[in-house]
Coordinates of N, CA and C in Angstrom, one line a residue:
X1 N 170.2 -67.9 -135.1 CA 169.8 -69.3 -135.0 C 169.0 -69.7 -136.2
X2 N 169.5 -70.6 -136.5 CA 168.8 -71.5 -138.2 C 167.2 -71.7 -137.5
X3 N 166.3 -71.5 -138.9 CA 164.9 -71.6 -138.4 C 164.8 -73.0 -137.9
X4 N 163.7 -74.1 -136.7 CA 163.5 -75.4 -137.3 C 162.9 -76.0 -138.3
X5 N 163.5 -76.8 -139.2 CA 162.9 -77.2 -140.6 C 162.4 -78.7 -139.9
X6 N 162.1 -79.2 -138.6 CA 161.5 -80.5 -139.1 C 162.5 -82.1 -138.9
X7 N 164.0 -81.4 -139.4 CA 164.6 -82.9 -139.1 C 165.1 -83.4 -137.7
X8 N 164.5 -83.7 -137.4 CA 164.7 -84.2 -135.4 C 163.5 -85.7 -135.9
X9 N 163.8 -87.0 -135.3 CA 163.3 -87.9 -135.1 C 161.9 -87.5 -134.0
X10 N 162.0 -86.9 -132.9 CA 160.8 -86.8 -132.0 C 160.1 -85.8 -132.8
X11 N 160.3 -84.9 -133.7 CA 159.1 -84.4 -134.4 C 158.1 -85.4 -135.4
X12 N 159.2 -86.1 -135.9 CA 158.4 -87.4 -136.9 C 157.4 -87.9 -136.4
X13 N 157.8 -88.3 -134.9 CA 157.0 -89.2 -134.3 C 156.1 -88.4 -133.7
X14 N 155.8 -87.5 -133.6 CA 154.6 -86.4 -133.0 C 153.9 -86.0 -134.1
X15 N 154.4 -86.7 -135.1 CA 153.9 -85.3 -136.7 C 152.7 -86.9 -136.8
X16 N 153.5 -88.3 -137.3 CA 153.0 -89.3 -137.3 C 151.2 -89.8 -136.2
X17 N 151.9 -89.8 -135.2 CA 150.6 -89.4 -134.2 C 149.6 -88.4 -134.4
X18 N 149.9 -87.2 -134.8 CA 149.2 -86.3 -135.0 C 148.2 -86.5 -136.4
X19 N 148.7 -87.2 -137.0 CA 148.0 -87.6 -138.5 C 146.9 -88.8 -138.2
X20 N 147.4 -89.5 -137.1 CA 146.4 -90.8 -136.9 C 145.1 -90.3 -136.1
X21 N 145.9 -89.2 -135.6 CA 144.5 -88.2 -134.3 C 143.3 -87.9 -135.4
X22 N 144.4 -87.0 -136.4 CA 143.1 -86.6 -137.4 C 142.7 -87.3 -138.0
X23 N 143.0 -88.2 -138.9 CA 142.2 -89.5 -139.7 C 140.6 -89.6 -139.3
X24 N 141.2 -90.2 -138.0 CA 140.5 -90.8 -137.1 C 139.4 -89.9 -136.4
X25 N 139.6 -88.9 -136.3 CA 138.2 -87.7 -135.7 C 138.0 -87.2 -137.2
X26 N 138.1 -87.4 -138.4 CA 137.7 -87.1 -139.2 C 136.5 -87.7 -139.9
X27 N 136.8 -89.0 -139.4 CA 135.6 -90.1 -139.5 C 134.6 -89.9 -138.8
X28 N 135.1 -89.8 -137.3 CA 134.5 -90.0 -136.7 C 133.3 -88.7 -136.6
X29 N 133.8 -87.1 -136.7 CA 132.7 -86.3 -136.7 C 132.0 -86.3 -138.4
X30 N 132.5 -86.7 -139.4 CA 131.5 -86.4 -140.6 C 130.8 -87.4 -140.9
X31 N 131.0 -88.6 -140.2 CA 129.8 -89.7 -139.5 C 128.4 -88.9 -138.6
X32 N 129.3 -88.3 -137.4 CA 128.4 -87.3 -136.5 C 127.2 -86.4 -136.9
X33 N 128.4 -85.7 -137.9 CA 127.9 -84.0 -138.9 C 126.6 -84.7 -139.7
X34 N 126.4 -85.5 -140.3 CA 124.8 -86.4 -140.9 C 124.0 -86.7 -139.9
X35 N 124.6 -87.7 -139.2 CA 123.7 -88.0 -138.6 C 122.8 -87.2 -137.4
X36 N 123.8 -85.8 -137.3 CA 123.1 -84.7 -136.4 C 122.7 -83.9 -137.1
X37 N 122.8 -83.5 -138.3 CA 122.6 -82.3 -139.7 C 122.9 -81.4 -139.3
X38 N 124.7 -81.4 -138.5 CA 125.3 -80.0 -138.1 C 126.0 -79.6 -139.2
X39 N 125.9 -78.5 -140.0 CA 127.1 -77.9 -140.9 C 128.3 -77.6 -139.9
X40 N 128.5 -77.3 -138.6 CA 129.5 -76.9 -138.0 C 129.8 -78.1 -137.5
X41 N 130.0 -79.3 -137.4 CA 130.6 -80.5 -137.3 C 131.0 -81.0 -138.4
X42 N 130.3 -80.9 -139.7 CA 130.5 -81.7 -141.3 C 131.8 -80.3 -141.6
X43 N 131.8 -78.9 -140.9 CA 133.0 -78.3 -141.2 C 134.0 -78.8 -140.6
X44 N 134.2 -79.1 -139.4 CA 135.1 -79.4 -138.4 C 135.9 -80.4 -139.3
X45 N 134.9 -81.7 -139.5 CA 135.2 -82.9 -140.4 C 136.5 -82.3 -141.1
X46 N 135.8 -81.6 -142.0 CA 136.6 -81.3 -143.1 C 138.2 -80.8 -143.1
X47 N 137.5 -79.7 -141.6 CA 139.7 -79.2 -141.1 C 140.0 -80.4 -140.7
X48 N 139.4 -81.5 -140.2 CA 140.5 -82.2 -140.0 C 140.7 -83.9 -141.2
X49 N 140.2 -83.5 -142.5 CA 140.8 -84.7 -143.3 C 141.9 -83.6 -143.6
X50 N 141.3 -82.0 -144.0 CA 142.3 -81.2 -144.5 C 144.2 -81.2 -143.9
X51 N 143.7 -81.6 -142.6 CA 145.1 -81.7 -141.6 C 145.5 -82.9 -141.7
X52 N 145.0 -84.0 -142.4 CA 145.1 -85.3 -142.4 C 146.1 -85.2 -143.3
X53 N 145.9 -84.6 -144.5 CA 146.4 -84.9 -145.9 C 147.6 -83.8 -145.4
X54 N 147.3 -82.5 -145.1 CA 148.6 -81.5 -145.1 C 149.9 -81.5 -144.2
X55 N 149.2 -82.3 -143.0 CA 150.5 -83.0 -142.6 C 151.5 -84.1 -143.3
X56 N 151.0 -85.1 -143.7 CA 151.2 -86.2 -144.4 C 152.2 -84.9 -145.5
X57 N 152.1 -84.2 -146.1 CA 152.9 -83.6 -147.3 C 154.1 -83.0 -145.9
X58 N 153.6 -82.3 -145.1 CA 154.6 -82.1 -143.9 C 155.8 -82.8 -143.9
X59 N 155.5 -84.0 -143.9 CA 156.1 -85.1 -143.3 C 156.8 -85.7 -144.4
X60 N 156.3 -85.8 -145.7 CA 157.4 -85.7 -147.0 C 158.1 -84.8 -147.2
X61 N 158.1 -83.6 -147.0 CA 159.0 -82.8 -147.5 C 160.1 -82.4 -146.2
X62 N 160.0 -83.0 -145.4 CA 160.9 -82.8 -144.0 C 162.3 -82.9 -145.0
X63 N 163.2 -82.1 -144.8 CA 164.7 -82.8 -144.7 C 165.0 -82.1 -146.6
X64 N 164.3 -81.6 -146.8 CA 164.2 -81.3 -148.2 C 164.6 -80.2 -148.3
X65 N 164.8 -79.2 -149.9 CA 165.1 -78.0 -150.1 C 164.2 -76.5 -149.7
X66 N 164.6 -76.0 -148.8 CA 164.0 -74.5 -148.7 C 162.5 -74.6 -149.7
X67 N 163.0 -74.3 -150.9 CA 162.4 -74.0 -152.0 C 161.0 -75.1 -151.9
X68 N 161.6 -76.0 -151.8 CA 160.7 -77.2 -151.7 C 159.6 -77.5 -150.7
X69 N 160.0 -77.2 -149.7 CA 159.3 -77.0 -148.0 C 158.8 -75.8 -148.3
X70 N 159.0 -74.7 -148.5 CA 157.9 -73.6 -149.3 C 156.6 -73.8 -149.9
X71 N 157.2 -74.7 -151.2 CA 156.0 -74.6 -152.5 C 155.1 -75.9 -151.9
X72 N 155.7 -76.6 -150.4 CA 154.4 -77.4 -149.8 C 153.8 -76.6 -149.0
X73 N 154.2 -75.6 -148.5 CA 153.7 -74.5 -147.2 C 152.6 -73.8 -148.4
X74 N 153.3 -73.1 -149.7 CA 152.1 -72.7 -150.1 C 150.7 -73.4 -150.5
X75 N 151.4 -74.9 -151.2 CA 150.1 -75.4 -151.0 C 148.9 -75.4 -150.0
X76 N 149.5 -75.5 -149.1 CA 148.8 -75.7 -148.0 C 147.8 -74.6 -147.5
X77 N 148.5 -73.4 -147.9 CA 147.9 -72.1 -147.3 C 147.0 -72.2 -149.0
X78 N 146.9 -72.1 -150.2 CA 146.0 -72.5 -151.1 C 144.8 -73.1 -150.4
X79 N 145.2 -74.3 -150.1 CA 143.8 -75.4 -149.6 C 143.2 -74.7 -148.3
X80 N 143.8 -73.9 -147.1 CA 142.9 -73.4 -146.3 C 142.2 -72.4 -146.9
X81 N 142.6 -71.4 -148.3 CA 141.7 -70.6 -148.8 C 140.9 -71.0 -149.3
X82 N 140.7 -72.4 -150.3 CA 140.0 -73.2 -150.5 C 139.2 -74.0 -149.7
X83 N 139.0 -74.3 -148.5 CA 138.2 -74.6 -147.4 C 137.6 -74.0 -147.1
X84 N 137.9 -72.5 -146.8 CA 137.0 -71.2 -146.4 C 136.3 -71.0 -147.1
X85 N 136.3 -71.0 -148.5 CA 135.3 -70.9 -149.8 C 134.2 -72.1 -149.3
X86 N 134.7 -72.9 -149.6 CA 133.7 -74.1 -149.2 C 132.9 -74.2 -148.1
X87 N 133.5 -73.2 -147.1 CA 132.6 -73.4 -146.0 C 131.1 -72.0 -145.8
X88 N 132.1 -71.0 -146.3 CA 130.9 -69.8 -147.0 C 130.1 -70.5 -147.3
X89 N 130.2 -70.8 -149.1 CA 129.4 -71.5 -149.5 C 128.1 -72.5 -149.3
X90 N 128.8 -73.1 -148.5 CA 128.0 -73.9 -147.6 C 127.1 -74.0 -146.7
X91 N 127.9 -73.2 -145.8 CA 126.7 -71.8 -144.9 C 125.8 -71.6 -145.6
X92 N 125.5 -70.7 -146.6 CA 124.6 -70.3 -147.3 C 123.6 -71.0 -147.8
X93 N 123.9 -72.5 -148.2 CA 122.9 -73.4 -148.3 C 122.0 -74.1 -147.2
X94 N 123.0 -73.7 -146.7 CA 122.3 -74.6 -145.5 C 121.0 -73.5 -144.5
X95 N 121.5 -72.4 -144.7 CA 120.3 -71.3 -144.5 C 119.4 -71.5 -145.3
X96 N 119.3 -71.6 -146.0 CA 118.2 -71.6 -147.0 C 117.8 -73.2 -147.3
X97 N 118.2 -74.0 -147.0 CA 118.1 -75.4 -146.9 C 117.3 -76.3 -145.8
X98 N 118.5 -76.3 -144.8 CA 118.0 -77.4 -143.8 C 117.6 -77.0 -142.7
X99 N 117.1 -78.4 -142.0 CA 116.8 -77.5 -140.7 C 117.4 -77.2 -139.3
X100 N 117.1 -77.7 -138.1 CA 117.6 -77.3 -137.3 C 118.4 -78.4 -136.6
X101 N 119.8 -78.6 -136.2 CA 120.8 -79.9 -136.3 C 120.7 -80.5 -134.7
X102 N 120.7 -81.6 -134.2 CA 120.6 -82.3 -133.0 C 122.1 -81.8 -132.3
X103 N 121.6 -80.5 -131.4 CA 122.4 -80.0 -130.2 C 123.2 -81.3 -129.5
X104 N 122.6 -82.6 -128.6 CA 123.3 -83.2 -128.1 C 124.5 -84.1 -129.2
X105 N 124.4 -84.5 -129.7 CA 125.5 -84.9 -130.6 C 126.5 -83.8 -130.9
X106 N 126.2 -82.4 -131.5 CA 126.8 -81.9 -132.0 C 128.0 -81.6 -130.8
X107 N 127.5 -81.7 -129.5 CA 128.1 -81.3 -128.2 C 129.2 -82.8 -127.9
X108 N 128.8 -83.3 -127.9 CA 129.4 -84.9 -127.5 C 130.8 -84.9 -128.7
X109 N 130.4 -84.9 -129.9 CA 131.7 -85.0 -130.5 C 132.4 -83.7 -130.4
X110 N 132.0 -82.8 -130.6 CA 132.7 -81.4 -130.2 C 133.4 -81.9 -129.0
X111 N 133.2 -81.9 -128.3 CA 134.1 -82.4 -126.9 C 135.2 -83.6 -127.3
X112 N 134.8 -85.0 -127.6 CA 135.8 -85.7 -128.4 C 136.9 -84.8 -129.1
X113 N 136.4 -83.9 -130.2 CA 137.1 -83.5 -131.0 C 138.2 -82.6 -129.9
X114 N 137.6 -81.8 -129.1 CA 138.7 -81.1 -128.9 C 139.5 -81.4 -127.7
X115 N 139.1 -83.0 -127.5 CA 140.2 -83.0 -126.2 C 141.2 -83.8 -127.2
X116 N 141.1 -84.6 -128.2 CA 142.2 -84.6 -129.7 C 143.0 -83.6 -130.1
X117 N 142.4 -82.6 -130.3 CA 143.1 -81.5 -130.9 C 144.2 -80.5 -129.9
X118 N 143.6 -80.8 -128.7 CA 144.5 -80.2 -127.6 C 145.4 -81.0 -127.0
X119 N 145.5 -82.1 -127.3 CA 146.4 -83.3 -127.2 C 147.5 -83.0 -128.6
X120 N 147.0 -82.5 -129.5 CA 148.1 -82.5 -130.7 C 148.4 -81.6 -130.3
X121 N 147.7 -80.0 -130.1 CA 148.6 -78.5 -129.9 C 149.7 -79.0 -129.0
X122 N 149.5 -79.6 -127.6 CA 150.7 -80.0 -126.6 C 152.0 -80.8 -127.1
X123 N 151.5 -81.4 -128.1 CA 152.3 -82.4 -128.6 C 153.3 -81.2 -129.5
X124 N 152.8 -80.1 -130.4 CA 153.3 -79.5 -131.4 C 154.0 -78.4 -131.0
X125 N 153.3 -77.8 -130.0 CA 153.7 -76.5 -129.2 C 154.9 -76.1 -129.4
X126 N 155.9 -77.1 -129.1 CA 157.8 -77.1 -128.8 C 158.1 -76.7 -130.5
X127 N 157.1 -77.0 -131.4 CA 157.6 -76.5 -132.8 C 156.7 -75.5 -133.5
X128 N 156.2 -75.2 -132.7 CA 155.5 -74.1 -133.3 C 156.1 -72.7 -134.0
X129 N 157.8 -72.4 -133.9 CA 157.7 -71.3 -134.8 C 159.1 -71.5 -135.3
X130 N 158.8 -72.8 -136.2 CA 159.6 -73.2 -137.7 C 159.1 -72.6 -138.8
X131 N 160.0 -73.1 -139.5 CA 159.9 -73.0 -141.0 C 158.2 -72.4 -141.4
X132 N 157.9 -72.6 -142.3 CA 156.6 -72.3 -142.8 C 155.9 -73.9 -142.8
X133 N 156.7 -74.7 -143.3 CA 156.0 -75.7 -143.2 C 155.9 -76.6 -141.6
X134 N 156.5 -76.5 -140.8 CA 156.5 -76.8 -139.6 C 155.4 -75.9 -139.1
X135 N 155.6 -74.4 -139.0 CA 154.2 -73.5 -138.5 C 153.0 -73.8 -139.0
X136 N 152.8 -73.9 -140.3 CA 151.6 -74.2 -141.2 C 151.1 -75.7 -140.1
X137 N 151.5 -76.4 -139.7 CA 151.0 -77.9 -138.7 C 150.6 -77.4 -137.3
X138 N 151.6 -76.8 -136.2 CA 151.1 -75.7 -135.5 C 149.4 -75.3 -136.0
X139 N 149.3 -73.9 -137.1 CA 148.3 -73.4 -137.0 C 147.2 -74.2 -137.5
X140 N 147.5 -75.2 -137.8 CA 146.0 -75.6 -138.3 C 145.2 -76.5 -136.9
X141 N 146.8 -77.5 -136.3 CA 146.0 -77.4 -134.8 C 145.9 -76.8 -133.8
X142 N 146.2 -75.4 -134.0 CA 144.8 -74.5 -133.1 C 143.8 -74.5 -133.5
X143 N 144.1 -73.8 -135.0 CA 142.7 -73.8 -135.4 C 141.5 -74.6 -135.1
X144 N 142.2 -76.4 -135.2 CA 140.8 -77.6 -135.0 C 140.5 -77.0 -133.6
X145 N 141.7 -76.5 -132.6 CA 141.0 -76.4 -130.8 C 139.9 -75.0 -130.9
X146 N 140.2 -74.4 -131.4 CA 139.5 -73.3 -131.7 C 138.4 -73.6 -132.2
X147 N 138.2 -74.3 -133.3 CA 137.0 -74.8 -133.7 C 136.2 -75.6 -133.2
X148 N 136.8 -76.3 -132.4 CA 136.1 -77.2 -131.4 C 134.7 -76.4 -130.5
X149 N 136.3 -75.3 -129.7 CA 135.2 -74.7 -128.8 C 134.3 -74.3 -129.2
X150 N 134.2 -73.0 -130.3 CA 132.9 -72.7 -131.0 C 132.3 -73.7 -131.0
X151 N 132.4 -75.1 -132.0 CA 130.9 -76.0 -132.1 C 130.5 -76.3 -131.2
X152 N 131.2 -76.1 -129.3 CA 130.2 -77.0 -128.4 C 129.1 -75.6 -128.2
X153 N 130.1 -74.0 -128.3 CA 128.9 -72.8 -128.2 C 128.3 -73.0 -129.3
X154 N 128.4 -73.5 -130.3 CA 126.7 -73.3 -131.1 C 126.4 -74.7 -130.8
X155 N 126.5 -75.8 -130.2 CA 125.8 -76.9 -129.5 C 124.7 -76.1 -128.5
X156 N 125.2 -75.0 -128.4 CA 124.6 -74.7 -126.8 C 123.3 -73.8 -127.4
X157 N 123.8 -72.7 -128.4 CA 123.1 -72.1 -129.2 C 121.9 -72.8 -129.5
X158 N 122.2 -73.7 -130.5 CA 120.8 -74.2 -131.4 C 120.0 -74.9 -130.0
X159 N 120.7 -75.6 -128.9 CA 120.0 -76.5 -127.9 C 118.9 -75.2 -127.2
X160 N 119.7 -74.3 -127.0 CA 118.7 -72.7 -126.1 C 117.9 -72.4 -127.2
X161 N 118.2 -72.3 -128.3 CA 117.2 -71.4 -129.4 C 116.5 -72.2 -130.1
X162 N 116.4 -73.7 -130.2 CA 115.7 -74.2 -131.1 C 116.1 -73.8 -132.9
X163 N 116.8 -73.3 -133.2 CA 117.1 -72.9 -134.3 C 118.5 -73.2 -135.0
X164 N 118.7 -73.2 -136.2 CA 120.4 -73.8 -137.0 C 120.8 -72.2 -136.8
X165 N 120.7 -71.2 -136.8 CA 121.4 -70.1 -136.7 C 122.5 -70.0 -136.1
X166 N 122.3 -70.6 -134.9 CA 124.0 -70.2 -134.0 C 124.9 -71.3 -134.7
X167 N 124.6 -72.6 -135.2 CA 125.5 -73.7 -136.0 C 125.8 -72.8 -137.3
X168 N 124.8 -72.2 -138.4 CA 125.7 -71.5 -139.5 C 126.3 -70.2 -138.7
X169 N 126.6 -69.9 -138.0 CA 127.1 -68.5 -137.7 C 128.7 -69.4 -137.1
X170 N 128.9 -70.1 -136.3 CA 129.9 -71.0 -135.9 C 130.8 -71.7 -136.9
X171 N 130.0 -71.6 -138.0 CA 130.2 -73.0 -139.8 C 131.1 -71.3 -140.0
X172 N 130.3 -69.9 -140.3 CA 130.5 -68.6 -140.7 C 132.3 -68.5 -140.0
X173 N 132.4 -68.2 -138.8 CA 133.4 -68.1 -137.9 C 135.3 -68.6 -138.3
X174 N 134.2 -70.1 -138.4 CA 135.4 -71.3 -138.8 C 136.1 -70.8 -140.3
X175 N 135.3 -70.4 -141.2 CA 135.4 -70.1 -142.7 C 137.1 -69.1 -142.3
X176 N 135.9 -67.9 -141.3 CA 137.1 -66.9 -141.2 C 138.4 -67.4 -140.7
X177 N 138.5 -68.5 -139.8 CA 139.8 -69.0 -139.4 C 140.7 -69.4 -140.0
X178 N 140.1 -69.9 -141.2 CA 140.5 -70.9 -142.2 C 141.5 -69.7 -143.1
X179 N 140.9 -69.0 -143.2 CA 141.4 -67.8 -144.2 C 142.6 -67.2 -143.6
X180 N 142.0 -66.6 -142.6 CA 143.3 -65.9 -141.5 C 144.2 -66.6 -141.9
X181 N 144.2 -68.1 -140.9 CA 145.7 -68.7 -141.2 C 146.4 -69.4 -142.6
X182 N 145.8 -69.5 -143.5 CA 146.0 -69.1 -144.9 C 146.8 -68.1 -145.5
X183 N 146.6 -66.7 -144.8 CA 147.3 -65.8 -145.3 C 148.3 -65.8 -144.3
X184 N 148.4 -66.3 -143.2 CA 149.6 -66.3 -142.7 C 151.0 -67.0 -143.3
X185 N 150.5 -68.0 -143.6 CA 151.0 -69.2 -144.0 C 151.6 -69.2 -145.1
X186 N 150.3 -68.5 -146.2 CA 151.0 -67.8 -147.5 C 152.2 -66.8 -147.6
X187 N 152.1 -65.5 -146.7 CA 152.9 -65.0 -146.3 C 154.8 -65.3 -146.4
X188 N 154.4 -66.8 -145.3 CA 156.0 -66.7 -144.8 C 156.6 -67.6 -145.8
X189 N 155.5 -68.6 -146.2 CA 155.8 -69.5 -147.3 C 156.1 -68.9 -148.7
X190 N 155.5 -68.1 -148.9 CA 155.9 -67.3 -150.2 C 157.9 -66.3 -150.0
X191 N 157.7 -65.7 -148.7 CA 159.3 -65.0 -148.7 C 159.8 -66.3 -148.7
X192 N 159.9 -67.6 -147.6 CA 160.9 -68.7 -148.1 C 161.1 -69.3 -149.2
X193 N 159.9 -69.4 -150.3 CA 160.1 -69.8 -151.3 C 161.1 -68.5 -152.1
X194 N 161.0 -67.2 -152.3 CA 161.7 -66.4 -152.7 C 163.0 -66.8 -152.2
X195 N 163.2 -66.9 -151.1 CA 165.0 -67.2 -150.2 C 165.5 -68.6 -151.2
X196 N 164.4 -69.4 -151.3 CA 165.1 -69.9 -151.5 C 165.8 -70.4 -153.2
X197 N 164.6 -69.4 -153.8 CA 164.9 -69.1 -155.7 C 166.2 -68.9 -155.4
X198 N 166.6 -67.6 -154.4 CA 168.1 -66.7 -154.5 C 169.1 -67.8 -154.6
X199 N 168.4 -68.5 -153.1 CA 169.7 -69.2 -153.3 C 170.2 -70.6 -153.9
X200 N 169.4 -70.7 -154.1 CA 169.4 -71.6 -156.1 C 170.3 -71.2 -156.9
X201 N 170.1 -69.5 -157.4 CA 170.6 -69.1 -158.4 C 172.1 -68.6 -157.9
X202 N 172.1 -68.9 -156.9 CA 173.8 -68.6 -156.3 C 174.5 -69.7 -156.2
X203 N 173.6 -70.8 -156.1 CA 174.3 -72.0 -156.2 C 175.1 -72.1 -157.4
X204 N 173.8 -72.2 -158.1 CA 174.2 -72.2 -159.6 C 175.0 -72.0 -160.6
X205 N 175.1 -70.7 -160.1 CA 175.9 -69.1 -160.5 C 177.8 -69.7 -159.7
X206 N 177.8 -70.0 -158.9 CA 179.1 -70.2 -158.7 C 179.5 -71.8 -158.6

C-alpha cells in the first residue's frame, strides 16, 4: 500500500484547523509564560508557534514531489533540534536568573493548552503514519499533549515547593522531546528524500 502523502480534502481541512488551534494558544500561553515568569509555559509557547509555521509548510508542500515533501520533513526535524537548543539554553538561565513562576496561571493555561492539543491529536490520529511529512504534524501534536501534562506537574511542583525547580526541570524534559522527535523525523525524512534523488535520476535517465 502507497504511503499517505496528504492529498485527501478532509486532511486539508484538519491540517487548516489545526494551524488556527496553534496560532491561537500560541498567543495566548506566551502572553501567560510573562506574565506568570514560567519558562515551562514561554517553552510550550514556543512548540506551538513552531507547529504553527511547520504545519503551514505541511500544507504547501501536500500534493508535491517525494523529494520535496522530504527536504520540508527535514526542515522541520532541523527546527525541533533547534528548539531543543533553545530550550537547554534557556533552562540554564533561568536557574541562575529568575525567580520562582506563579503556579496558578501556569496550571489554568496548561489545562487550556492541552484540551487544544488533544483536540488536534484526535483530529490527526487517522494520519498519523504517513509520509514523513504527514508524521512530522502527528508528532509534534503529541508532543504539545505531552507537554502540556508535564507543565500542569510542574504547576503542581513549584505550587507544593515554593521553588522554579520543578518548572526548569519540566522547560529540561520538553527540550528532550523536542529532540527525540527530531531525530525521528530526520530519520524517515532523510531515506524519503534519498527515494526520492533515485527516482529522479531514473526519471531522467530514461
Amino acid at each position: 500500500m502507497p504511503v499517505f502523502d496528504g492529498v485527501d480534502p478532509r486532511y486539508k481541512r484538519v491540517l487548516w484547523t489545526v494551524i488556527a488551534v496553534n496560532g491561537a494558544m500560541f498567543l495566548t500561553e506566551m502572553a501567560a509564560g510573562h506574565l506568570a515568569g514560567s519558562q515551562a509555559l514561554q517553552a510550550d509557547a514556543l512548540d506551538f508557534l513552531g507547529d504553527t509555521v511547520t504545519y503551514g509548510l505541511s500544507l504547501a508542500v501536500i500534493g508535491a514531489s517525494l523529494r520535496a515533501r522530504a527536504t520540508a520533513a527535514l526542515a522541520k526535524g532541523l527546527s525541533l533540534s533547534v528548539m531543543a537548543v533553545w530550550v537547554f539554553g534557556s533552562t540554564a538561565y533561568h536557574v541562575l536568573v529568575l525567580g520562582v513562576p506563579k503556579a496558578e496561571v501556569m496550571g489554568v493555561i496548561g489545562l487550556m493548552a492541552l484540551a487544544a492539543n488533544l483536540g488536534s491529536v484526535l483530529l490527526l490520529r487517522p494520519y498519523k503514519d504517513g509520509d514523513a511529512n504527514v508524521r512530522s504534524v502527528w508528532l509534534c501534536s503529541r508532543n504539545d499533549a505531552i507537554g502540556n501534562v508535564v507543565v500542569m506537574v510542574a504547576a503542581l511542583g513549584v505550587w507544593g515547593s515554593a521553588s522554579a525547580w520543578p518548572d526548569l526541570a519540566v522547560a529540561a524534559v520538553m527540550a528532550g522531546i523536542f529532540l527525540t522527535s527530531s531525530v525521528q523525523i530526520l530519520r524517515q525524512a532523510w531515506a524519503e528524500y534519498r527515494e526520492g534523488a533515485v527516482t529522479t535520476r531514473t526519471a531522467a535517465s530514461g
